[in-house]
Tab-separated table of C-alpha atoms and ligand atoms in Angstrom:
chain	number	residue	atom	x	y	z
A	1	UNK	CA	-2.271	-22.500	-8.597
A	2	UNK	CA	-5.185	-22.982	-6.166
A	3	UNK	CA	-4.367	-21.337	-2.850
A	4	UNK	CA	-6.256	-21.649	0.420
A	5	UNK	CA	-5.807	-18.993	3.125
A	6	UNK	CA	-7.050	-19.784	6.629
A	7	UNK	CA	-8.394	-16.817	8.596
A	8	UNK	CA	-10.677	-13.855	8.123
A	9	UNK	CA	-9.269	-10.544	9.355
A	10	UNK	CA	-7.396	-7.505	8.074
A	11	UNK	CA	-4.132	-9.433	8.191
A	12	UNK	CA	-5.497	-12.144	5.897
A	13	UNK	CA	-6.832	-9.450	3.556
A	14	UNK	CA	-3.327	-7.940	3.342
A	15	UNK	CA	-1.720	-11.350	2.720
A	16	UNK	CA	-4.231	-12.121	-0.036
A	17	UNK	CA	-3.725	-8.737	-1.758
A	18	UNK	CA	0.005	-9.280	-1.729
A	19	UNK	CA	0.018	-12.854	-3.045
A	20	UNK	CA	-2.368	-11.786	-5.815
A	21	UNK	CA	0.486	-9.729	-7.277
A	22	UNK	CA	1.866	-13.061	-8.498
A	23	UNK	CA	-0.032	-14.351	-11.563
A	24	UNK	CA	0.567	-17.907	-10.306
A	25	UNK	CA	-2.132	-17.241	-7.698
A	26	UNK	CA	-4.948	-17.936	-10.123
A	27	UNK	CA	-7.529	-19.002	-7.543
A	28	UNK	CA	-7.644	-17.994	-3.881
A	29	UNK	CA	-10.040	-19.455	-1.322
A	30	UNK	CA	-10.275	-17.931	2.126
A	31	UNK	CA	-11.724	-19.840	5.112
A	32	UNK	CA	-13.848	-18.143	6.392
A	33	UNK	CA	-12.812	-14.681	5.087
A	34	UNK	CA	-15.329	-11.860	5.472
A	35	UNK	CA	-17.618	-9.634	3.392
A	36	UNK	CA	-14.784	-7.262	2.483
A	37	UNK	CA	-12.168	-9.896	1.676
A	38	UNK	CA	-14.809	-11.373	-0.658
A	39	UNK	CA	-13.766	-8.724	-3.200
A	40	UNK	CA	-10.345	-10.375	-3.450
A	41	UNK	CA	-10.890	-14.084	-2.807
A	42	UNK	CA	-13.648	-16.685	-2.645
A	43	UNK	CA	-14.925	-16.952	0.932
A	44	UNK	CA	-15.757	-20.430	2.178
A	45	UNK	CA	-17.845	-20.796	5.300
A	46	UNK	CA	-15.423	-22.952	7.310
A	47	UNK	CA	-14.098	-21.689	10.622
A	48	UNK	CA	-10.385	-21.027	11.080
A	49	UNK	CA	-10.271	-23.680	13.834
A	50	UNK	CA	-12.251	-26.372	11.981
A	51	UNK	CA	-9.204	-28.299	10.832
A	52	UNK	CA	-10.945	-31.500	9.587
A	53	UNK	CA	-13.216	-29.410	7.314
A	54	UNK	CA	-10.201	-27.473	6.033
A	55	UNK	CA	-8.430	-30.701	5.095
A	56	UNK	CA	-11.591	-32.001	3.422
A	57	UNK	CA	-12.040	-28.760	1.491
A	58	UNK	CA	-8.418	-28.707	0.327
A	59	UNK	CA	-8.615	-32.301	-0.908
A	60	UNK	CA	-11.862	-31.767	-2.814
A	61	UNK	CA	-10.852	-28.425	-4.380
A	62	UNK	CA	-7.388	-29.265	-5.711
A	63	UNK	CA	-5.669	-26.891	-3.311
A	64	UNK	CA	-1.972	-26.672	-4.212
A	65	UNK	CA	-0.805	-24.508	-1.310
A	66	UNK	CA	-2.305	-23.502	2.029
A	67	UNK	CA	-1.382	-20.444	4.080
A	68	UNK	CA	-2.349	-20.686	7.755
A	69	UNK	CA	-2.201	-17.257	9.415
A	70	UNK	CA	-4.080	-17.149	12.780
A	71	UNK	CA	-2.540	-18.370	16.033
A	72	UNK	CA	-5.223	-20.832	17.141
A	73	UNK	CA	-5.240	-23.183	14.120
A	74	UNK	CA	-1.434	-23.109	14.102
A	75	UNK	CA	-1.240	-24.010	17.788
A	76	UNK	CA	-3.905	-26.695	17.258
A	77	UNK	CA	-1.858	-28.304	14.474
A	78	UNK	CA	-3.581	-27.203	11.235
A	79	UNK	CA	-0.293	-27.340	9.312
A	80	UNK	CA	0.453	-30.864	10.557
A	81	UNK	CA	-3.014	-32.082	9.498
A	82	UNK	CA	-2.876	-30.456	6.060
A	83	UNK	CA	0.675	-31.627	5.343
A	84	UNK	CA	-0.234	-35.167	6.406
A	85	UNK	CA	-3.053	-35.028	3.854
A	86	UNK	CA	-0.506	-34.019	1.198
A	87	UNK	CA	-1.265	-30.268	1.090
A	88	UNK	CA	1.908	-28.127	1.166
A	89	UNK	CA	1.573	-25.314	3.716
A	90	UNK	CA	3.046	-22.032	4.793
A	91	UNK	CA	3.116	-21.908	8.578
A	92	UNK	CA	4.809	-23.618	11.519
A	93	UNK	CA	3.883	-27.085	12.714
A	94	UNK	CA	2.307	-27.513	16.116
A	95	UNK	CA	5.610	-28.333	17.818
A	96	UNK	CA	7.030	-24.984	16.652
A	97	UNK	CA	3.855	-22.890	17.068
A	98	UNK	CA	4.257	-23.569	20.792
A	99	UNK	CA	6.673	-20.614	20.790
A	100	UNK	CA	3.470	-18.525	20.914
A	101	UNK	CA	1.144	-21.183	22.348
A	102	UNK	CA	3.032	-21.409	25.648
A	103	UNK	CA	4.741	-18.397	27.190
A	104	UNK	CA	6.461	-20.742	29.642
A	105	UNK	CA	7.950	-22.660	26.712
A	106	UNK	CA	9.116	-19.392	25.125
A	107	UNK	CA	10.644	-18.064	28.352
A	108	UNK	CA	12.449	-21.329	29.114
A	109	UNK	CA	13.778	-21.443	25.541
A	110	UNK	CA	15.189	-17.926	25.904
A	111	UNK	CA	16.747	-18.734	29.264
A	112	UNK	CA	18.343	-21.948	27.978
A	113	UNK	CA	19.833	-20.274	24.888
A	114	UNK	CA	20.764	-16.909	26.432
A	115	UNK	CA	18.308	-14.841	24.390
A	116	UNK	CA	17.688	-11.484	26.124
A	117	UNK	CA	14.277	-11.219	27.798
A	118	UNK	CA	12.753	-10.039	31.083
A	119	UNK	CA	13.727	-12.056	34.198
A	120	UNK	CA	10.828	-14.318	35.243
A	121	UNK	CA	9.389	-17.090	37.376
A	122	UNK	CA	6.723	-19.621	36.374
A	123	UNK	CA	3.884	-20.898	38.560
A	124	UNK	CA	1.253	-23.613	38.448
A	125	UNK	CA	0.192	-23.116	42.045
A	126	UNK	CA	-1.728	-19.986	43.030
A	127	UNK	CA	-0.511	-19.880	46.630
A	128	UNK	CA	3.088	-19.953	45.466
A	129	UNK	CA	2.433	-17.176	42.955
A	130	UNK	CA	0.784	-15.046	45.651
A	131	UNK	CA	3.644	-15.705	48.059
A	132	UNK	CA	6.149	-14.653	45.410
A	133	UNK	CA	4.260	-11.392	44.901
A	134	UNK	CA	4.585	-10.496	48.605
A	135	UNK	CA	8.229	-9.561	48.122
A	136	UNK	CA	8.516	-9.025	44.344
A	137	UNK	CA	9.146	-5.440	43.169
A	138	UNK	CA	6.392	-3.531	41.345
A	139	UNK	CA	5.533	-2.711	38.602
A	140	UNK	CA	5.441	-6.361	37.617
A	141	UNK	CA	3.933	-8.289	34.714
A	142	UNK	CA	1.584	-11.290	34.997
A	143	UNK	CA	1.080	-13.441	31.897
A	144	UNK	CA	-1.229	-16.392	31.290
A	145	UNK	CA	0.774	-19.255	29.783
A	146	UNK	CA	-1.538	-20.068	26.862
A	147	UNK	CA	-3.397	-18.184	24.133
A	148	UNK	CA	-5.837	-15.654	25.580
A	149	UNK	CA	-7.019	-13.552	22.624
A	150	UNK	CA	-4.316	-10.993	23.360
A	151	UNK	CA	-5.743	-10.325	26.825
A	152	UNK	CA	-3.611	-12.639	28.939
A	153	UNK	CA	-1.042	-10.000	29.962
A	154	UNK	CA	-1.442	-7.642	32.937
A	155	UNK	CA	1.122	-4.934	33.497
A	156	UNK	CA	0.468	-4.391	37.215
A	157	UNK	CA	1.521	-1.030	38.592
A	158	UNK	CA	0.694	-2.110	42.162
A	159	UNK	CA	0.934	-5.327	44.174
A	160	UNK	CA	-2.869	-5.394	44.505
A	161	UNK	CA	-3.318	-5.355	40.724
A	162	UNK	CA	-0.829	-8.205	40.369
A	163	UNK	CA	-2.626	-10.240	43.047
A	164	UNK	CA	-5.966	-9.635	41.295
A	165	UNK	CA	-4.497	-10.731	37.947
A	166	UNK	CA	-3.132	-13.946	39.469
A	167	UNK	CA	-6.457	-14.765	41.134
A	168	UNK	CA	-8.430	-13.900	38.005
A	169	UNK	CA	-6.378	-16.284	35.909
A	170	UNK	CA	-5.813	-19.148	38.349
A	171	UNK	CA	-8.921	-19.112	40.522
A	172	UNK	CA	-11.463	-17.369	38.250
A	173	UNK	CA	-10.070	-19.196	35.172
A	174	UNK	CA	-10.691	-16.003	33.195
A	175	UNK	CA	-8.694	-17.455	30.281
A	176	UNK	CA	-9.755	-21.056	30.847
A	177	UNK	CA	-6.901	-23.562	30.856
A	178	UNK	CA	-4.594	-20.912	29.314
A	179	UNK	CA	-4.339	-19.355	32.782
A	180	UNK	CA	-3.705	-22.550	34.734
A	181	UNK	CA	-0.006	-21.737	34.553
A	182	UNK	CA	1.506	-18.268	34.739
A	183	UNK	CA	4.667	-16.358	34.019
A	184	UNK	CA	5.424	-13.496	36.377
A	185	UNK	CA	8.131	-11.283	34.977
A	186	UNK	CA	10.195	-8.189	35.428
A	187	UNK	CA	8.708	-4.931	34.140
A	188	UNK	CA	10.745	-3.531	31.254
A	189	UNK	CA	10.699	-0.037	29.830
A	190	UNK	CA	11.459	1.371	26.411
A	191	UNK	CA	9.982	1.742	22.945
A	192	UNK	CA	8.334	-1.376	21.523
A	193	UNK	CA	9.215	-2.697	18.099
A	194	UNK	CA	7.552	-5.475	16.092
A	195	UNK	CA	9.622	-7.405	13.587
A	196	UNK	CA	7.891	-9.925	11.340
A	197	UNK	CA	10.306	-12.304	9.665
A	198	UNK	CA	10.145	-15.148	7.187
A	199	UNK	CA	12.142	-18.231	8.077
A	200	UNK	CA	12.524	-21.763	6.791
A	201	UNK	CA	14.238	-22.801	10.004
A	202	UNK	CA	17.737	-22.080	8.682
A	203	UNK	CA	17.636	-18.683	7.008
A	204	UNK	CA	15.752	-15.735	8.457
A	205	UNK	CA	14.634	-12.718	6.441
A	206	UNK	CA	13.259	-9.891	8.584
A	207	UNK	CA	10.642	-7.730	6.873
A	208	UNK	CA	10.221	-4.018	7.642
A	209	UNK	CA	10.092	-3.221	11.366
A	210	UNK	CA	6.850	-1.706	12.647
A	211	UNK	CA	5.102	-0.183	15.661
A	212	UNK	CA	1.723	-1.311	16.966
A	213	UNK	CA	-0.729	0.732	19.085
A	214	UNK	CA	-2.504	-1.693	21.384
A	215	UNK	CA	-4.418	0.679	23.682
A	216	UNK	CA	-7.945	1.544	22.550
A	217	UNK	CA	-7.764	5.285	23.071
A	218	UNK	CA	-5.527	8.248	22.313
A	219	UNK	CA	-2.483	8.737	24.510
A	220	UNK	CA	-2.195	4.948	24.970
A	221	UNK	CA	-5.116	5.030	27.383
A	222	UNK	CA	-7.951	2.581	27.784
A	223	UNK	CA	-8.196	-1.178	27.461
A	224	UNK	CA	-5.822	-3.322	25.429
A	225	UNK	CA	-7.055	-4.232	21.934
A	226	UNK	CA	-5.817	-6.352	19.062
A	227	UNK	CA	-4.169	-3.181	17.707
A	228	UNK	CA	-5.600	0.203	16.682
A	229	UNK	CA	-3.002	1.161	14.107
A	230	UNK	CA	0.560	0.624	12.945
A	231	UNK	CA	3.421	2.401	11.258
A	232	UNK	CA	6.466	1.066	9.451
A	233	UNK	CA	9.373	1.192	9.524
A	234	UNK	CA	9.827	1.784	13.253
A	235	UNK	CA	12.246	4.730	13.681
A	236	UNK	CA	13.653	3.231	16.904
A	237	UNK	CA	14.843	0.230	14.899
A	238	UNK	CA	18.110	1.694	13.678
A	239	UNK	CA	20.659	-0.210	11.654
A	240	UNK	CA	22.697	-0.828	14.831
A	241	UNK	CA	19.643	-2.156	16.704
A	242	UNK	CA	18.745	-4.358	13.737
A	243	UNK	CA	22.224	-5.837	13.739
A	244	UNK	CA	22.076	-6.597	17.466
A	245	UNK	CA	18.626	-8.168	17.053
A	246	UNK	CA	19.865	-10.399	14.242
A	247	UNK	CA	22.877	-11.614	16.240
A	248	UNK	CA	21.441	-11.736	19.752
A	249	UNK	CA	17.797	-12.645	19.087
A	250	UNK	CA	16.708	-13.699	15.585
A	251	UNK	CA	19.428	-16.180	14.638
A	252	UNK	CA	19.752	-17.598	18.177
A	253	UNK	CA	15.971	-18.171	18.231
A	254	UNK	CA	15.756	-20.141	14.999
A	255	UNK	CA	18.893	-22.103	15.940
A	256	UNK	CA	17.415	-22.855	19.354
A	257	UNK	CA	14.175	-24.114	17.800
A	258	UNK	CA	16.130	-26.342	15.425
A	259	UNK	CA	18.270	-27.624	18.275
A	260	UNK	CA	15.103	-28.493	20.221
A	261	UNK	CA	13.836	-30.549	17.268
A	262	UNK	CA	11.174	-27.945	16.542
A	263	UNK	CA	12.332	-26.212	13.342
A	264	UNK	CA	10.240	-23.086	12.774
A	265	UNK	CA	8.994	-22.533	9.215
A	266	UNK	CA	6.701	-19.632	8.510
A	267	UNK	CA	6.388	-16.099	9.808
A	268	UNK	CA	8.056	-15.584	13.174
A	269	UNK	CA	7.027	-12.358	14.901
A	270	UNK	CA	9.392	-10.782	17.407
A	271	UNK	CA	7.764	-8.407	19.884
A	272	UNK	CA	10.761	-6.460	21.170
A	273	UNK	CA	11.432	-3.779	23.729
A	274	UNK	CA	14.388	-1.496	23.304
A	275	UNK	CA	15.559	-1.221	26.920
A	276	UNK	CA	18.572	0.706	28.182
A	277	UNK	CA	20.390	-2.644	28.230
A	278	UNK	CA	19.571	-3.306	24.594
A	279	UNK	CA	16.751	-5.072	22.737
A	280	UNK	CA	14.848	-7.752	24.668
A	281	UNK	CA	12.077	-10.131	23.635
A	282	UNK	CA	8.634	-9.300	25.071
A	283	UNK	CA	6.848	-12.000	23.108
A	284	UNK	CA	7.062	-14.304	20.141
A	285	UNK	CA	4.138	-14.882	17.817
A	286	UNK	CA	4.096	-17.821	15.428
A	287	UNK	CA	2.388	-15.794	12.692
A	288	UNK	CA	1.996	-12.444	10.962
A	289	UNK	CA	0.866	-9.647	13.305
A	290	UNK	CA	-2.431	-7.864	12.904
A	291	UNK	CA	-2.425	-4.900	12.062
A	292	UNK	CA	1.370	-4.931	11.490
A	293	UNK	CA	0.909	-6.946	8.293
A	294	UNK	CA	-1.203	-4.121	6.852
A	295	UNK	CA	1.880	-1.847	6.828
A	296	UNK	CA	4.668	-4.408	6.453
A	297	UNK	CA	3.412	-6.122	3.285
A	298	UNK	CA	2.638	-2.887	1.394
A	299	UNK	CA	6.333	-2.029	1.931
A	300	UNK	CA	7.595	-5.397	0.662
A	301	UNK	CA	8.970	-5.167	-2.851
A	302	UNK	CA	9.766	-8.868	-3.251
A	303	UNK	CA	7.106	-11.337	-4.294
A	304	UNK	CA	5.453	-12.787	-1.197
A	305	UNK	CA	4.114	-15.958	-2.773
A	306	UNK	CA	7.591	-16.907	-4.042
A	307	UNK	CA	9.015	-16.273	-0.572
A	308	UNK	CA	6.316	-18.400	1.045
A	309	UNK	CA	6.924	-21.258	-1.388
A	310	UNK	CA	10.663	-20.969	-0.659
A	311	UNK	CA	9.971	-21.177	3.084
A	312	UNK	CA	7.993	-24.389	2.537
A	313	UNK	CA	10.705	-25.841	0.297
A	314	UNK	CA	13.530	-24.875	2.708
A	315	UNK	CA	15.175	-22.780	-0.001
A	316	UNK	CA	14.995	-19.338	1.599
A	317	UNK	CA	18.784	-18.909	1.480
A	318	UNK	CA	18.457	-18.185	-2.244
A	319	UNK	CA	16.044	-15.299	-1.652
A	320	UNK	CA	15.983	-11.722	-0.425
A	321	UNK	CA	13.131	-9.752	1.088
A	322	UNK	CA	13.575	-6.397	-0.617
A	323	UNK	CA	11.786	-3.387	0.828
A	324	UNK	CA	10.255	-0.414	-0.933
A	325	UNK	CA	11.483	3.066	-0.073
A	326	UNK	CA	9.401	5.189	2.258
A	327	UNK	CA	6.953	4.630	5.094
A	328	UNK	CA	3.499	3.187	5.646
A	329	UNK	CA	0.779	3.936	8.190
A	330	UNK	CA	-2.412	2.034	8.951
A	331	UNK	CA	-5.305	3.472	10.976
A	332	UNK	CA	-7.873	0.995	12.268
A	333	UNK	CA	-11.524	2.042	12.257
A	334	UNK	CA	-13.438	0.212	14.988
A	335	UNK	CA	-16.974	0.043	16.358
A	336	UNK	CA	-17.606	2.397	19.306
A	337	UNK	CA	-17.299	0.364	22.514
A	338	UNK	CA	-14.640	-2.040	21.175
A	339	UNK	CA	-13.012	-4.040	22.764
A	340	UNK	CA	-15.748	-4.401	25.382
A	341	UNK	CA	-19.193	-4.356	23.781
A	342	UNK	CA	-20.340	-2.766	20.569
A	343	UNK	CA	-23.171	-2.793	18.036
A	344	UNK	CA	-22.760	-4.131	14.542
A	345	UNK	CA	-24.778	-4.311	11.333
A	346	UNK	CA	-24.189	-0.710	10.168
A	347	UNK	CA	-23.754	-0.059	6.462
A	348	UNK	CA	-20.241	0.808	5.289
A	349	UNK	CA	-19.555	3.369	2.602
A	350	UNK	CA	-16.100	3.137	1.092
A	351	UNK	CA	-15.249	5.127	-2.058
A	352	UNK	CA	-14.225	2.753	-4.857
A	353	UNK	CA	-10.881	4.521	-5.291
A	354	UNK	CA	-9.901	3.714	-1.685
A	355	UNK	CA	-10.488	-0.021	-1.862
A	356	UNK	CA	-6.903	-0.986	-2.775
A	357	UNK	CA	-5.766	0.497	0.564
A	358	UNK	CA	-8.566	-0.878	2.738
A	359	UNK	CA	-8.081	-4.126	4.658
A	360	UNK	CA	-11.341	-5.415	6.057
A	361	UNK	CA	-11.334	-7.073	9.478
A	362	UNK	CA	-14.999	-7.308	10.448
A	363	UNK	CA	-17.693	-6.857	7.803
A	364	UNK	CA	-20.418	-8.995	6.268
A	365	UNK	CA	-22.659	-8.735	3.234
A	366	UNK	CA	-26.327	-8.395	4.172
A	367	UNK	CA	-29.073	-7.839	1.596
A	368	UNK	CA	-26.369	-7.008	-0.935
A	369	UNK	CA	-24.806	-4.339	1.288
A	370	UNK	CA	-21.536	-4.364	3.207
A	371	UNK	CA	-22.212	-3.944	6.935
A	372	UNK	CA	-20.030	-3.831	10.040
A	373	UNK	CA	-19.610	-7.200	11.744
A	374	UNK	CA	-16.883	-6.857	14.345
A	375	UNK	CA	-15.038	-4.680	16.835
A	376	UNK	CA	-12.236	-3.854	14.482
A	377	UNK	CA	-13.971	-3.135	11.176
A	378	UNK	CA	-11.177	-2.196	8.804
A	379	UNK	CA	-7.731	-0.696	8.478
A	380	UNK	CA	-6.753	1.998	5.978
A	381	UNK	CA	-3.138	2.076	4.846
A	382	UNK	CA	-1.190	4.821	3.099
A	383	UNK	CA	2.376	4.946	1.849
A	384	UNK	CA	4.536	8.023	1.383
A	385	UNK	CA	8.117	9.171	1.447
A	386	UNK	CA	7.949	10.226	5.096
A	387	UNK	CA	6.008	8.914	8.046
A	388	UNK	CA	4.347	12.282	8.566
A	389	UNK	CA	2.995	12.237	4.998
A	390	UNK	CA	1.888	8.611	5.242
A	391	UNK	CA	-0.052	9.404	8.416
A	392	UNK	CA	-1.683	12.476	6.869
A	393	UNK	CA	-2.736	10.440	3.822
A	394	UNK	CA	-4.107	7.588	5.943
A	395	UNK	CA	-6.191	10.009	8.042
A	396	UNK	CA	-7.455	11.728	4.874
A	397	UNK	CA	-8.735	8.371	3.673
A	398	UNK	CA	-10.326	7.593	7.045
A	399	UNK	CA	-12.396	10.783	6.703
A	400	UNK	CA	-13.861	9.468	3.454
A	401	UNK	CA	-15.061	6.165	4.922
A	402	UNK	CA	-18.304	6.101	6.841
A	403	UNK	CA	-20.296	3.852	9.125
A	404	UNK	CA	-22.410	4.592	12.157
A	405	UNK	CA	-20.584	4.133	15.458
A	406	UNK	CA	-17.108	4.426	13.941
A	407	UNK	CA	-14.171	5.388	16.146
A	408	UNK	CA	-10.449	5.480	15.610
A	409	UNK	CA	-7.355	6.764	17.347
A	410	UNK	CA	-6.243	10.220	16.234
A	411	UNK	CA	-2.636	9.811	17.363
A	412	UNK	CA	-1.314	6.791	15.494
A	413	UNK	CA	2.415	7.234	14.887
A	414	UNK	CA	2.849	10.258	17.160
A	415	UNK	CA	5.463	8.538	19.301
A	416	UNK	CA	7.264	7.466	16.152
A	417	UNK	CA	7.465	11.075	14.945
A	418	UNK	CA	9.289	12.119	18.125
A	419	UNK	CA	12.696	10.691	17.178
A	420	UNK	CA	12.428	12.514	13.808
A	421	UNK	CA	12.057	15.843	15.566
B	1	LIG	P1	1.542	-9.325	24.801
B	1	LIG	O1	0.109	-9.717	24.948
B	1	LIG	O2	2.529	-10.371	25.162
B	1	LIG	O3	1.768	-8.656	23.470
B	1	LIG	O4	1.772	-8.137	25.851
B	1	LIG	C1	0.956	-7.029	25.790
B	1	LIG	C2	1.726	-5.802	26.130
B	1	LIG	O5	2.124	-5.839	27.490
B	1	LIG	C3	3.039	-5.620	25.367
B	1	LIG	O6	2.857	-5.081	24.107
B	1	LIG	C4	3.783	-4.701	26.305
B	1	LIG	O7	3.374	-3.363	26.090
B	1	LIG	C5	3.328	-5.125	27.668
B	1	LIG	N1	4.334	-5.982	28.293
B	1	LIG	C6	4.476	-7.319	28.171
B	1	LIG	N2	5.529	-7.761	28.886
B	1	LIG	C7	6.074	-6.678	29.476
B	1	LIG	C8	7.186	-6.462	30.358
B	1	LIG	N3	7.953	-7.481	30.777
B	1	LIG	N4	7.444	-5.200	30.762
B	1	LIG	C9	6.660	-4.178	30.381
B	1	LIG	N5	5.605	-4.306	29.546
B	1	LIG	C10	5.307	-5.540	29.108
B	2	LIG	N1	-0.611	-6.754	16.791
B	2	LIG	C1	-0.133	-7.699	17.695
B	2	LIG	C2	-0.349	-9.096	17.319
B	2	LIG	O1	-0.664	-9.414	16.190
B	2	LIG	O2	-0.201	-9.953	18.172
């Protein structure tokens, strides 16, 4: 089977490693991939958002199945274009990817179908948003409606910060058109939980729960990043919480999407907060999370490619997503200065024995050598019986990987150890 994966980060590397466990995956192309993923798949120099070239490539290379993982091609309609050209795909169509592509859509969906989430108002007029803020309680959260590279959310501790965020988005157009409309919502408190699930629009199979670490520095300080590390499963996601999430959030969401004529097929990511009133949705993503995937897939016992094909065929009800015992931890090694500005082009040394646990996010091959080529460079995953052991093993591996300018958080998983103790 010739498989084409769209994307080129650590998440795509983890997806490719996992589908390679199935001998059916005889040939894997990745568009564009990166210098590290090149060890596991054939990289093709086509951008993740260049949909016409992807269609052309698939048609001329006998691609049997395409897996679209990043948010922007999904929101732009990559799956629609490929399916129209006769290429079966894993991933939601454009009309379902809007669950991530528009926060206003997502919030209105939750309101209409009674899915628990923070109370909110939406605005397309700056003066009205500013007027609302005059009397709204703080802290308060300001969110750009559209995709904003994970930077469209401001948790404002003061009214001034909230006003600045509104002006930045609506007047300064910091996120372009994505900030032309805003959601302003209630500030929620509690542990955060990510749940990635596979769904064909009827059946939903949650994979292992996980915990992301979005802040750049230790102690959850510093600017927001794409994610500096993850652990799975998330100890706050107890059996009782999981049951509530299934009944109050997961099933109602896929039913709501079907009811709206937007059946969701693919990986639906629930960003949840466990508040004192129960689990609430912070965000939906229409795709696998990064770096959640780098801990969730290593814990998946079932065959991912079979599950993905079942999602496409609408036959997921005949499948289970079985999990392995134990825990996983992933520590992201980044370039000093990320997410603001950083240097790249430094040689990477990775012991051969570690490669199966390394997921490369930003590296390129230059003069035959692997060099850094991004803010997040790679993630190192370890599995063990307990979370504490998995973390110790992951950090041991980090110490054996070298590149100039490397930095990583030293406290991944610390909050998750608290409930154990
Ligand atoms: P997002 O970009 O939607 O993932 O949001 C980024 C982060 O902002 C989340 O991971 C939360 O930590 C925080 N956040 C978003 N919405 C809220 C909220 N209503 N209350 C408190 N924190 C929030
Ligand atoms: N790690 C968060 C995300 O993928 O959006």
